[in-house]
Amino acid sequence: MAAQAWSRPAIALGAATMGWNFGLGLTHIVLPLYAAHIGLDALRIGTVLGAPVLLQLVLGLFGGAAADRWGGRNILMQAGLTMALGGLACIFANGFWTLIVAQLFLTYSRGVFWPASQSIAASLPGERAVHLGRLNAHMSIGQISGTALAGVLVMMFGYAGTFAVFAGVAALAMAAAATLPSVHPPGEHAPAFGVHFGPLLRRRAIWFALLAAFLCAQPVSLAQSFFPILLRDLGFAEGAVGPLLALRPLGAAAAALLLARMLGSRAGMPLALGAGCALAVLLYAAPLATQGLSAGTLIALIGVASGMLLVYYQLVVASAAPAHARGSALAIGGMGWGLSHLTGPFFVGVIAQRHGLPTAFQLWAGFTLLLALALVPAYRWARQDLTEQH
């Protein structure tokens, strides 16, 4: 098992995942700062950062179907290439439209990376739960590194130099992906593009996984929108906000590594239900954490809970589909993740406008609890599909 877990393809996938997510974490910090640096107003900055989300949802489905049609390795290489091209385009972007063009490259990369990488991890020899757990851990490590080093790179090399480093790391991720084996036969033996979506959408397990994906994405959606503002309003200095929020992916990485085998067993559903309820309680308590230790502990535990749900939904959706349709299945399940990014910040913002951000967090935590409890009837509804997996 250990030899399989650390096989050459597993190491290559880990390197590609960490490199790509390093770039993702870096862009979360540098892109908005650069947009402000070149003089864009708040509306245009919001457009540059927010508009591609809708396109990313469609590209996620395309990426899943493409991974089934042409192989996960080829699509993963495309993700690395387009991220590198996006970094190069950012170097020359000096206005709204040129930055939009750069974002289109990055959006394509984000859309196709996840179903391709997850389908590869689920197909590696050995225990699927372990490979998916390590994939998520590598993802978290890469994002933490990119987020932590973003400001340092800007101070050392400026924005152009930082984007050049970003493009170089993305190229290395593409090179690592190129060493993965090609597992799909060429030509007429490959499935028709998108042919698996219809049958998959008739499987109840896919819809159950989509609900779990929507639930586990809530902390990420808030971390990319209102969580930094909440911490600032609670009295934390701007320099402390980044390190505190970095504890969330750190907790998620720990959960992915330590609990993956349990989540892949029959204990998975009770653990997922407990994680969902704990997530709701922790989000409710977030506005009450006014000290560094309590806030850090709470954010790390939020990461643990969401990391458990992330591994669980990936296991469910990967197991609910045959190997030749796994990319499409993971793309459908990942739609829950994208829908969370669209709806969570919007509704929290609407509530905060009327009642304040702490109340908005606590009301949204109540909604999160309802989602967690909904896992029970959804599991019973999808039980036949889920039973077939064991």
CSV table of C-alpha atoms in Angstrom, one decimal:
chain,number,residue,atom,x,y,z
A,1,MET,CA,0.0,0.0,0.0
A,2,ALA,CA,2.7,2.5,0.9
A,3,ALA,CA,4.5,1.8,-2.4
A,4,GLN,CA,1.3,2.4,-4.3
A,5,ALA,CA,0.5,5.5,-2.4
A,6,TRP,CA,3.9,7.0,-3.1
A,7,SER,CA,4.2,5.7,-6.7
A,8,ARG,CA,5.7,7.9,-9.4
A,9,PRO,CA,2.2,9.0,-10.7
A,10,ALA,CA,1.1,9.9,-7.1
A,11,ILE,CA,4.2,12.0,-6.6
A,12,ALA,CA,3.8,13.7,-10.0
A,13,LEU,CA,0.1,14.5,-9.2
A,14,GLY,CA,1.1,15.8,-5.8
A,15,ALA,CA,3.8,18.1,-7.4
A,16,ALA,CA,1.3,19.4,-10.1
A,17,THR,CA,-1.4,20.0,-7.5
A,18,MET,CA,0.9,21.9,-5.1
A,19,GLY,CA,2.4,24.0,-7.9
A,20,TRP,CA,-1.0,24.8,-9.4
A,21,ASN,CA,-2.6,25.7,-6.0
A,22,PHE,CA,0.4,27.8,-5.1
A,23,GLY,CA,-0.5,30.0,-8.0
A,24,LEU,CA,-4.2,29.9,-7.0
A,25,GLY,CA,-3.4,31.1,-3.5
A,26,LEU,CA,-1.1,33.8,-4.9
A,27,THR,CA,-3.7,35.2,-7.3
A,28,HIS,CA,-6.3,35.5,-4.5
A,29,ILE,CA,-4.1,38.0,-2.9
A,30,VAL,CA,-2.2,39.7,-5.7
A,31,LEU,CA,-4.9,40.1,-8.3
A,32,PRO,CA,-7.2,42.5,-6.3
A,33,LEU,CA,-4.1,44.4,-5.1
A,34,TYR,CA,-2.8,44.8,-8.6
A,35,ALA,CA,-6.2,45.8,-9.9
A,36,ALA,CA,-6.3,48.6,-7.3
A,37,HIS,CA,-2.6,49.4,-8.1
A,38,ILE,CA,-3.4,50.2,-11.8
A,39,GLY,CA,-6.3,52.4,-10.7
A,40,LEU,CA,-9.5,50.3,-11.2
A,41,ASP,CA,-12.5,51.4,-9.1
A,42,ALA,CA,-14.3,49.1,-6.8
A,43,LEU,CA,-17.0,48.2,-9.3
A,44,ARG,CA,-14.5,47.2,-12.0
A,45,ILE,CA,-12.4,45.3,-9.4
A,46,GLY,CA,-15.5,43.4,-8.4
A,47,THR,CA,-16.3,42.7,-12.1
A,48,VAL,CA,-12.8,41.4,-12.8
A,49,LEU,CA,-12.8,39.1,-9.8
A,50,GLY,CA,-16.5,38.0,-9.8
A,51,ALA,CA,-17.7,37.8,-13.3
A,52,PRO,CA,-15.6,34.7,-14.3
A,53,VAL,CA,-17.3,32.6,-11.6
A,54,LEU,CA,-20.3,31.9,-13.9
A,55,LEU,CA,-18.0,30.9,-16.7
A,56,GLN,CA,-16.0,28.7,-14.3
A,57,LEU,CA,-19.1,26.7,-13.5
A,58,VAL,CA,-19.6,25.9,-17.2
A,59,LEU,CA,-15.9,25.2,-17.7
A,60,GLY,CA,-16.1,22.7,-14.8
A,61,LEU,CA,-18.6,20.6,-16.7
A,62,PHE,CA,-16.5,20.9,-19.8
A,63,GLY,CA,-13.4,19.9,-17.9
A,64,GLY,CA,-15.0,16.8,-16.5
A,65,ALA,CA,-16.3,15.7,-19.9
A,66,ALA,CA,-12.9,16.5,-21.5
A,67,ALA,CA,-11.1,14.4,-18.9
A,68,ASP,CA,-13.3,11.4,-19.8
A,69,ARG,CA,-12.8,12.1,-23.5
A,70,TRP,CA,-9.1,12.9,-23.8
A,71,GLY,CA,-7.7,11.8,-20.4
A,72,GLY,CA,-7.1,13.6,-17.2
A,73,ARG,CA,-3.3,14.1,-17.9
A,74,ASN,CA,-4.0,16.1,-21.0
A,75,ILE,CA,-6.5,18.4,-19.3
A,76,LEU,CA,-4.3,18.8,-16.3
A,77,MET,CA,-1.5,19.9,-18.6
A,78,GLN,CA,-3.9,22.4,-20.2
A,79,ALA,CA,-4.7,23.8,-16.7
A,80,GLY,CA,-1.0,24.4,-16.1
A,81,LEU,CA,-0.4,25.9,-19.5
A,82,THR,CA,-3.4,28.4,-19.3
A,83,MET,CA,-2.4,29.4,-15.8
A,84,ALA,CA,1.1,30.2,-17.0
A,85,LEU,CA,-0.3,32.1,-19.9
A,86,GLY,CA,-2.6,34.0,-17.5
A,87,GLY,CA,0.4,35.0,-15.4
A,88,LEU,CA,2.2,36.3,-18.5
A,89,ALA,CA,-0.9,38.2,-19.6
A,90,CYS,CA,-1.0,39.8,-16.1
A,91,ILE,CA,2.5,41.2,-16.7
A,92,PHE,CA,1.2,43.2,-19.6
A,93,ALA,CA,-2.3,44.0,-18.3
A,94,ASN,CA,-2.5,47.8,-17.6
A,95,GLY,CA,-6.3,48.3,-17.7
A,96,PHE,CA,-9.7,46.8,-17.2
A,97,TRP,CA,-10.0,44.9,-20.5
A,98,THR,CA,-6.5,43.5,-20.5
A,99,LEU,CA,-6.9,42.3,-17.0
A,100,ILE,CA,-10.2,40.6,-18.1
A,101,VAL,CA,-8.3,38.8,-20.8
A,102,ALA,CA,-5.8,37.6,-18.3
A,103,GLN,CA,-8.6,36.4,-16.1
A,104,LEU,CA,-10.1,34.4,-18.9
A,105,PHE,CA,-6.9,32.3,-19.1
A,106,LEU,CA,-7.0,31.8,-15.3
A,107,THR,CA,-10.7,31.0,-15.3
A,108,TYR,CA,-10.2,28.3,-17.9
A,109,SER,CA,-7.5,26.8,-15.8
A,110,ARG,CA,-9.6,26.9,-12.6
A,111,GLY,CA,-12.5,25.4,-14.4
A,112,VAL,CA,-10.8,22.3,-15.8
A,113,PHE,CA,-8.2,21.6,-13.1
A,114,TRP,CA,-10.5,20.2,-10.4
A,115,PRO,CA,-12.3,17.4,-12.3
A,116,ALA,CA,-9.1,16.4,-14.1
A,117,SER,CA,-7.0,16.2,-10.9
A,118,GLN,CA,-9.7,14.5,-8.9
A,119,SER,CA,-10.4,11.9,-11.6
A,120,ILE,CA,-6.7,11.1,-11.8
A,121,ALA,CA,-6.4,10.7,-8.0
A,122,ALA,CA,-9.5,8.5,-7.9
A,123,SER,CA,-8.0,6.2,-10.6
A,124,LEU,CA,-4.6,5.7,-9.0
A,125,PRO,CA,-3.8,2.1,-7.8
A,126,GLY,CA,-4.3,1.7,-4.1
A,127,GLU,CA,-6.9,3.0,-1.7
A,128,ARG,CA,-9.0,5.7,-3.2
A,129,ALA,CA,-9.7,7.5,0.0
A,130,VAL,CA,-6.0,7.9,0.7
A,131,HIS,CA,-5.3,9.3,-2.7
A,132,LEU,CA,-8.1,11.8,-2.5
A,133,GLY,CA,-7.1,12.7,1.0
A,134,ARG,CA,-3.5,13.4,-0.1
A,135,LEU,CA,-4.8,15.4,-3.1
A,136,ASN,CA,-6.7,17.7,-0.8
A,137,ALA,CA,-3.8,18.0,1.5
A,138,HIS,CA,-1.5,19.0,-1.4
A,139,MET,CA,-4.1,21.5,-2.5
A,140,SER,CA,-4.2,23.1,1.0
A,141,ILE,CA,-0.4,23.2,1.3
A,142,GLY,CA,0.0,24.8,-2.1
A,143,GLN,CA,-2.7,27.5,-1.3
A,144,ILE,CA,-1.2,28.2,2.1
A,145,SER,CA,2.2,28.7,0.6
A,146,GLY,CA,0.9,30.9,-2.2
A,147,THR,CA,-1.1,33.0,0.1
A,148,ALA,CA,1.7,33.4,2.7
A,149,LEU,CA,4.3,34.3,0.1
A,150,ALA,CA,2.2,36.6,-2.1
A,151,GLY,CA,3.0,39.8,-0.2
A,152,VAL,CA,6.7,38.9,0.2
A,153,LEU,CA,7.1,38.3,-3.6
A,154,VAL,CA,5.4,41.7,-4.4
A,155,MET,CA,7.8,43.4,-2.0
A,156,MET,CA,10.8,41.7,-3.5
A,157,PHE,CA,10.0,41.7,-7.2
A,158,GLY,CA,7.1,44.0,-7.7
A,159,TYR,CA,3.9,43.0,-9.5
A,160,ALA,CA,5.5,42.1,-12.8
A,161,GLY,CA,8.2,40.0,-11.2
A,162,THR,CA,5.6,38.3,-9.0
A,163,PHE,CA,3.5,37.4,-12.1
A,164,ALA,CA,6.6,36.0,-13.7
A,165,VAL,CA,7.3,33.8,-10.7
A,166,PHE,CA,3.6,32.7,-10.8
A,167,ALA,CA,3.9,31.8,-14.5
A,168,GLY,CA,7.1,29.9,-13.9
A,169,VAL,CA,5.5,27.8,-11.1
A,170,ALA,CA,2.5,27.1,-13.3
A,171,ALA,CA,4.9,25.9,-16.0
A,172,LEU,CA,6.5,23.5,-13.6
A,173,ALA,CA,3.1,22.2,-12.6
A,174,MET,CA,2.4,21.5,-16.3
A,175,ALA,CA,5.7,19.7,-16.6
A,176,ALA,CA,4.9,17.5,-13.6
A,177,ALA,CA,1.5,16.7,-15.1
A,178,ALA,CA,3.2,15.7,-18.3
A,179,THR,CA,4.9,12.8,-16.5
A,180,LEU,CA,1.6,11.2,-15.5
A,181,PRO,CA,0.7,8.1,-17.5
A,182,SER,CA,-2.0,8.4,-20.2
A,183,VAL,CA,-4.8,6.0,-19.2
A,184,HIS,CA,-7.3,6.6,-22.0
A,185,PRO,CA,-7.2,4.9,-25.4
A,186,PRO,CA,-7.0,7.3,-28.4
A,187,GLY,CA,-9.4,7.8,-31.3
A,188,GLU,CA,-12.6,5.9,-31.7
A,189,HIS,CA,-12.3,4.0,-28.4
A,190,ALA,CA,-12.7,7.2,-26.4
A,191,PRO,CA,-16.3,8.2,-25.3
A,192,ALA,CA,-18.2,10.9,-27.1
A,193,PHE,CA,-17.9,14.3,-25.5
A,194,GLY,CA,-20.4,14.8,-22.7
A,195,VAL,CA,-22.2,11.5,-23.3
A,196,HIS,CA,-22.1,10.6,-19.5
A,197,PHE,CA,-23.9,13.6,-18.1
A,198,GLY,CA,-27.4,12.2,-18.8
A,199,PRO,CA,-27.0,8.9,-17.1
A,200,LEU,CA,-25.1,10.4,-14.2
A,201,LEU,CA,-27.8,13.0,-13.5
A,202,ARG,CA,-30.2,10.1,-13.0
A,203,ARG,CA,-28.1,8.7,-10.1
A,204,ARG,CA,-29.3,9.9,-6.7
A,205,ALA,CA,-25.8,9.6,-5.2
A,206,ILE,CA,-24.6,12.4,-7.5
A,207,TRP,CA,-27.2,14.8,-6.1
A,208,PHE,CA,-26.4,13.8,-2.6
A,209,ALA,CA,-22.7,14.5,-3.3
A,210,LEU,CA,-23.7,17.9,-4.8
A,211,LEU,CA,-25.4,18.8,-1.5
A,212,ALA,CA,-22.4,17.8,0.5
A,213,ALA,CA,-20.1,19.8,-1.8
A,214,PHE,CA,-22.3,22.9,-1.4
A,215,LEU,CA,-22.1,22.5,2.4
A,216,CYS,CA,-18.3,22.0,2.6
A,217,ALA,CA,-17.6,25.0,0.4
A,218,GLN,CA,-19.3,27.5,2.8
A,219,PRO,CA,-16.2,28.4,4.7
A,220,VAL,CA,-14.2,28.9,1.5
A,221,SER,CA,-16.8,31.2,0.1
A,222,LEU,CA,-16.8,33.2,3.3
A,223,ALA,CA,-13.0,33.3,3.5
A,224,GLN,CA,-12.9,34.8,0.0
A,225,SER,CA,-15.5,37.4,0.8
A,226,PHE,CA,-16.6,38.4,4.3
A,227,PHE,CA,-14.5,36.5,6.8
A,228,PRO,CA,-11.5,38.9,6.5
A,229,ILE,CA,-13.9,41.9,7.0
A,230,LEU,CA,-15.4,40.2,10.1
A,231,LEU,CA,-12.0,39.6,11.6
A,232,ARG,CA,-11.1,43.2,11.0
A,233,ASP,CA,-14.3,44.4,12.6
A,234,LEU,CA,-13.6,42.2,15.6
A,235,GLY,CA,-10.4,44.2,16.2
A,236,PHE,CA,-7.7,42.1,14.5
A,237,ALA,CA,-5.0,44.0,12.7
A,238,GLU,CA,-4.8,43.5,8.9
A,239,GLY,CA,-1.4,41.8,9.3
A,240,ALA,CA,-3.1,39.1,11.5
A,241,VAL,CA,-6.0,38.4,9.2
A,242,GLY,CA,-4.0,36.5,6.6
A,243,PRO,CA,-2.2,34.1,9.1
A,244,LEU,CA,-5.5,33.5,10.9
A,245,LEU,CA,-7.3,32.6,7.7
A,246,ALA,CA,-4.4,30.3,6.7
A,247,LEU,CA,-5.3,28.1,9.6
A,248,ARG,CA,-8.5,27.0,7.7
A,249,PRO,CA,-6.7,25.2,4.9
A,250,LEU,CA,-4.2,23.9,7.4
A,251,GLY,CA,-7.0,22.3,9.4
A,252,ALA,CA,-8.5,20.9,6.1
A,253,ALA,CA,-5.2,19.4,5.2
A,254,ALA,CA,-4.9,17.7,8.6
A,255,ALA,CA,-8.4,16.3,8.2
A,256,ALA,CA,-7.8,15.0,4.7
A,257,LEU,CA,-4.6,13.2,5.7
A,258,LEU,CA,-5.7,11.7,9.1
A,259,LEU,CA,-9.4,10.9,8.4
A,260,ALA,CA,-9.5,9.9,4.8
A,261,ARG,CA,-9.6,6.1,5.4
A,262,MET,CA,-12.5,6.5,8.0
A,263,LEU,CA,-14.4,8.7,5.6
A,264,GLY,CA,-14.1,6.0,2.9
A,265,SER,CA,-15.6,3.4,5.2
A,266,ARG,CA,-19.2,2.9,6.4
A,267,ALA,CA,-18.4,5.5,9.2
A,268,GLY,CA,-18.2,8.1,6.5
A,269,MET,CA,-21.8,9.3,6.6
A,270,PRO,CA,-22.0,9.7,10.5
A,271,LEU,CA,-18.7,11.6,10.3
A,272,ALA,CA,-19.9,13.8,7.5
A,273,LEU,CA,-23.1,14.6,9.4
A,274,GLY,CA,-21.1,15.4,12.6
A,275,ALA,CA,-18.8,17.6,10.5
A,276,GLY,CA,-21.7,19.5,9.0
A,277,CYS,CA,-23.3,20.2,12.3
A,278,ALA,CA,-20.0,21.2,13.8
A,279,LEU,CA,-19.4,23.5,10.9
A,280,ALA,CA,-22.7,25.3,11.6
A,281,VAL,CA,-21.9,25.7,15.3
A,282,LEU,CA,-18.4,27.0,14.5
A,283,LEU,CA,-19.7,29.6,12.0
A,284,TYR,CA,-22.2,30.7,14.6
A,285,ALA,CA,-19.4,31.3,17.1
A,286,ALA,CA,-17.2,33.1,14.6
A,287,PRO,CA,-18.4,36.7,15.6
A,288,LEU,CA,-17.8,35.8,19.3
A,289,ALA,CA,-14.1,35.0,18.9
A,290,THR,CA,-12.4,38.3,19.8
A,291,GLN,CA,-9.0,36.9,21.0
A,292,GLY,CA,-6.3,35.5,18.8
A,293,LEU,CA,-6.2,32.1,20.4
A,294,SER,CA,-10.0,31.5,20.3
A,295,ALA,CA,-10.2,32.9,16.7
A,296,GLY,CA,-7.3,30.7,15.5
A,297,THR,CA,-8.7,27.6,17.1
A,298,LEU,CA,-12.1,28.2,15.7
A,299,ILE,CA,-10.9,28.8,12.2
A,300,ALA,CA,-8.7,25.7,12.3
A,301,LEU,CA,-11.6,23.6,13.4
A,302,ILE,CA,-13.7,25.1,10.6
A,303,GLY,CA,-11.0,23.8,8.3
A,304,VAL,CA,-11.1,20.3,9.8
A,305,ALA,CA,-14.9,20.1,9.5
A,306,SER,CA,-15.0,21.4,5.9
A,307,GLY,CA,-12.0,19.2,5.0
A,308,MET,CA,-13.8,16.1,6.2
A,309,LEU,CA,-16.9,17.0,4.1
A,310,LEU,CA,-14.7,17.7,1.0
A,311,VAL,CA,-13.1,14.3,1.1
A,312,TYR,CA,-16.4,12.6,1.7
A,313,TYR,CA,-18.2,14.2,-1.2
A,314,GLN,CA,-15.3,13.4,-3.5
A,315,LEU,CA,-15.4,9.7,-2.4
A,316,VAL,CA,-19.2,9.5,-2.9
A,317,VAL,CA,-19.2,11.1,-6.4
A,318,ALA,CA,-16.1,9.2,-7.6
A,319,SER,CA,-17.6,5.9,-6.4
A,320,ALA,CA,-21.0,6.6,-7.9
A,321,ALA,CA,-19.7,6.6,-11.4
A,322,PRO,CA,-17.8,4.0,-13.5
A,323,ALA,CA,-14.1,4.8,-14.2
A,324,HIS,CA,-14.8,6.0,-17.8
A,325,ALA,CA,-17.3,8.6,-16.5
A,326,ARG,CA,-15.5,9.7,-13.3
A,327,GLY,CA,-14.4,13.1,-14.7
A,328,SER,CA,-18.0,14.0,-15.6
A,329,ALA,CA,-19.3,12.8,-12.2
A,330,LEU,CA,-16.8,14.9,-10.3
A,331,ALA,CA,-17.6,17.9,-12.4
A,332,ILE,CA,-21.3,17.6,-11.6
A,333,GLY,CA,-20.5,17.2,-7.9
A,334,GLY,CA,-18.2,20.2,-8.0
A,335,MET,CA,-21.1,22.3,-9.2
A,336,GLY,CA,-22.2,22.5,-5.6
A,337,TRP,CA,-18.8,24.1,-4.8
A,338,GLY,CA,-19.3,26.7,-7.5
A,339,LEU,CA,-22.9,27.4,-6.5
A,340,SER,CA,-21.7,28.1,-2.9
A,341,HIS,CA,-19.3,30.7,-4.2
A,342,LEU,CA,-22.2,32.4,-6.1
A,343,THR,CA,-24.9,32.3,-3.4
A,344,GLY,CA,-23.1,32.5,0.0
A,345,PRO,CA,-21.3,35.9,-0.3
A,346,PHE,CA,-24.4,37.4,-2.0
A,347,PHE,CA,-26.9,36.4,0.7
A,348,VAL,CA,-24.5,37.1,3.6
A,349,GLY,CA,-23.9,40.6,2.0
A,350,VAL,CA,-27.7,41.2,1.7
A,351,ILE,CA,-28.3,40.2,5.3
A,352,ALA,CA,-25.3,42.2,6.5
A,353,GLN,CA,-26.6,45.3,4.8
A,354,ARG,CA,-29.7,45.3,7.0
A,355,HIS,CA,-28.6,43.6,10.2
A,356,GLY,CA,-24.8,43.8,10.4
A,357,LEU,CA,-22.1,41.3,9.6
A,358,PRO,CA,-22.1,39.3,12.9
A,359,THR,CA,-25.9,38.7,12.6
A,360,ALA,CA,-25.4,37.7,9.0
A,361,PHE,CA,-22.8,35.1,9.9
A,362,GLN,CA,-25.1,33.6,12.6
A,363,LEU,CA,-28.2,33.5,10.4
A,364,TRP,CA,-26.1,31.9,7.6
A,365,ALA,CA,-24.8,29.4,10.2
A,366,GLY,CA,-28.5,28.5,10.9
A,367,PHE,CA,-29.0,27.8,7.2
A,368,THR,CA,-25.8,25.7,7.2
A,369,LEU,CA,-27.2,23.6,10.1
A,370,LEU,CA,-30.3,23.0,8.0
A,371,LEU,CA,-28.1,21.9,5.1
A,372,ALA,CA,-26.2,19.5,7.4
A,373,LEU,CA,-29.4,18.0,8.8
A,374,ALA,CA,-30.7,17.6,5.2
A,375,LEU,CA,-27.9,15.1,4.6
A,376,VAL,CA,-29.9,12.5,6.6
A,377,PRO,CA,-33.0,12.4,4.4
A,378,ALA,CA,-30.8,12.9,1.3
A,379,TYR,CA,-28.7,9.9,2.3
A,380,ARG,CA,-31.8,7.8,2.8
A,381,TRP,CA,-33.2,8.9,-0.6
A,382,ALA,CA,-29.9,8.0,-2.3
A,383,ARG,CA,-29.2,4.9,-0.2
A,384,GLN,CA,-29.5,2.4,-3.1
A,385,ASP,CA,-26.9,4.1,-5.1
A,386,LEU,CA,-24.7,4.6,-2.1
A,387,THR,CA,-25.0,0.9,-1.0
A,388,GLU,CA,-23.9,-0.2,-4.5
A,389,GLN,CA,-20.6,1.5,-3.9
A,390,HIS,CA,-19.6,-0.9,-1.1
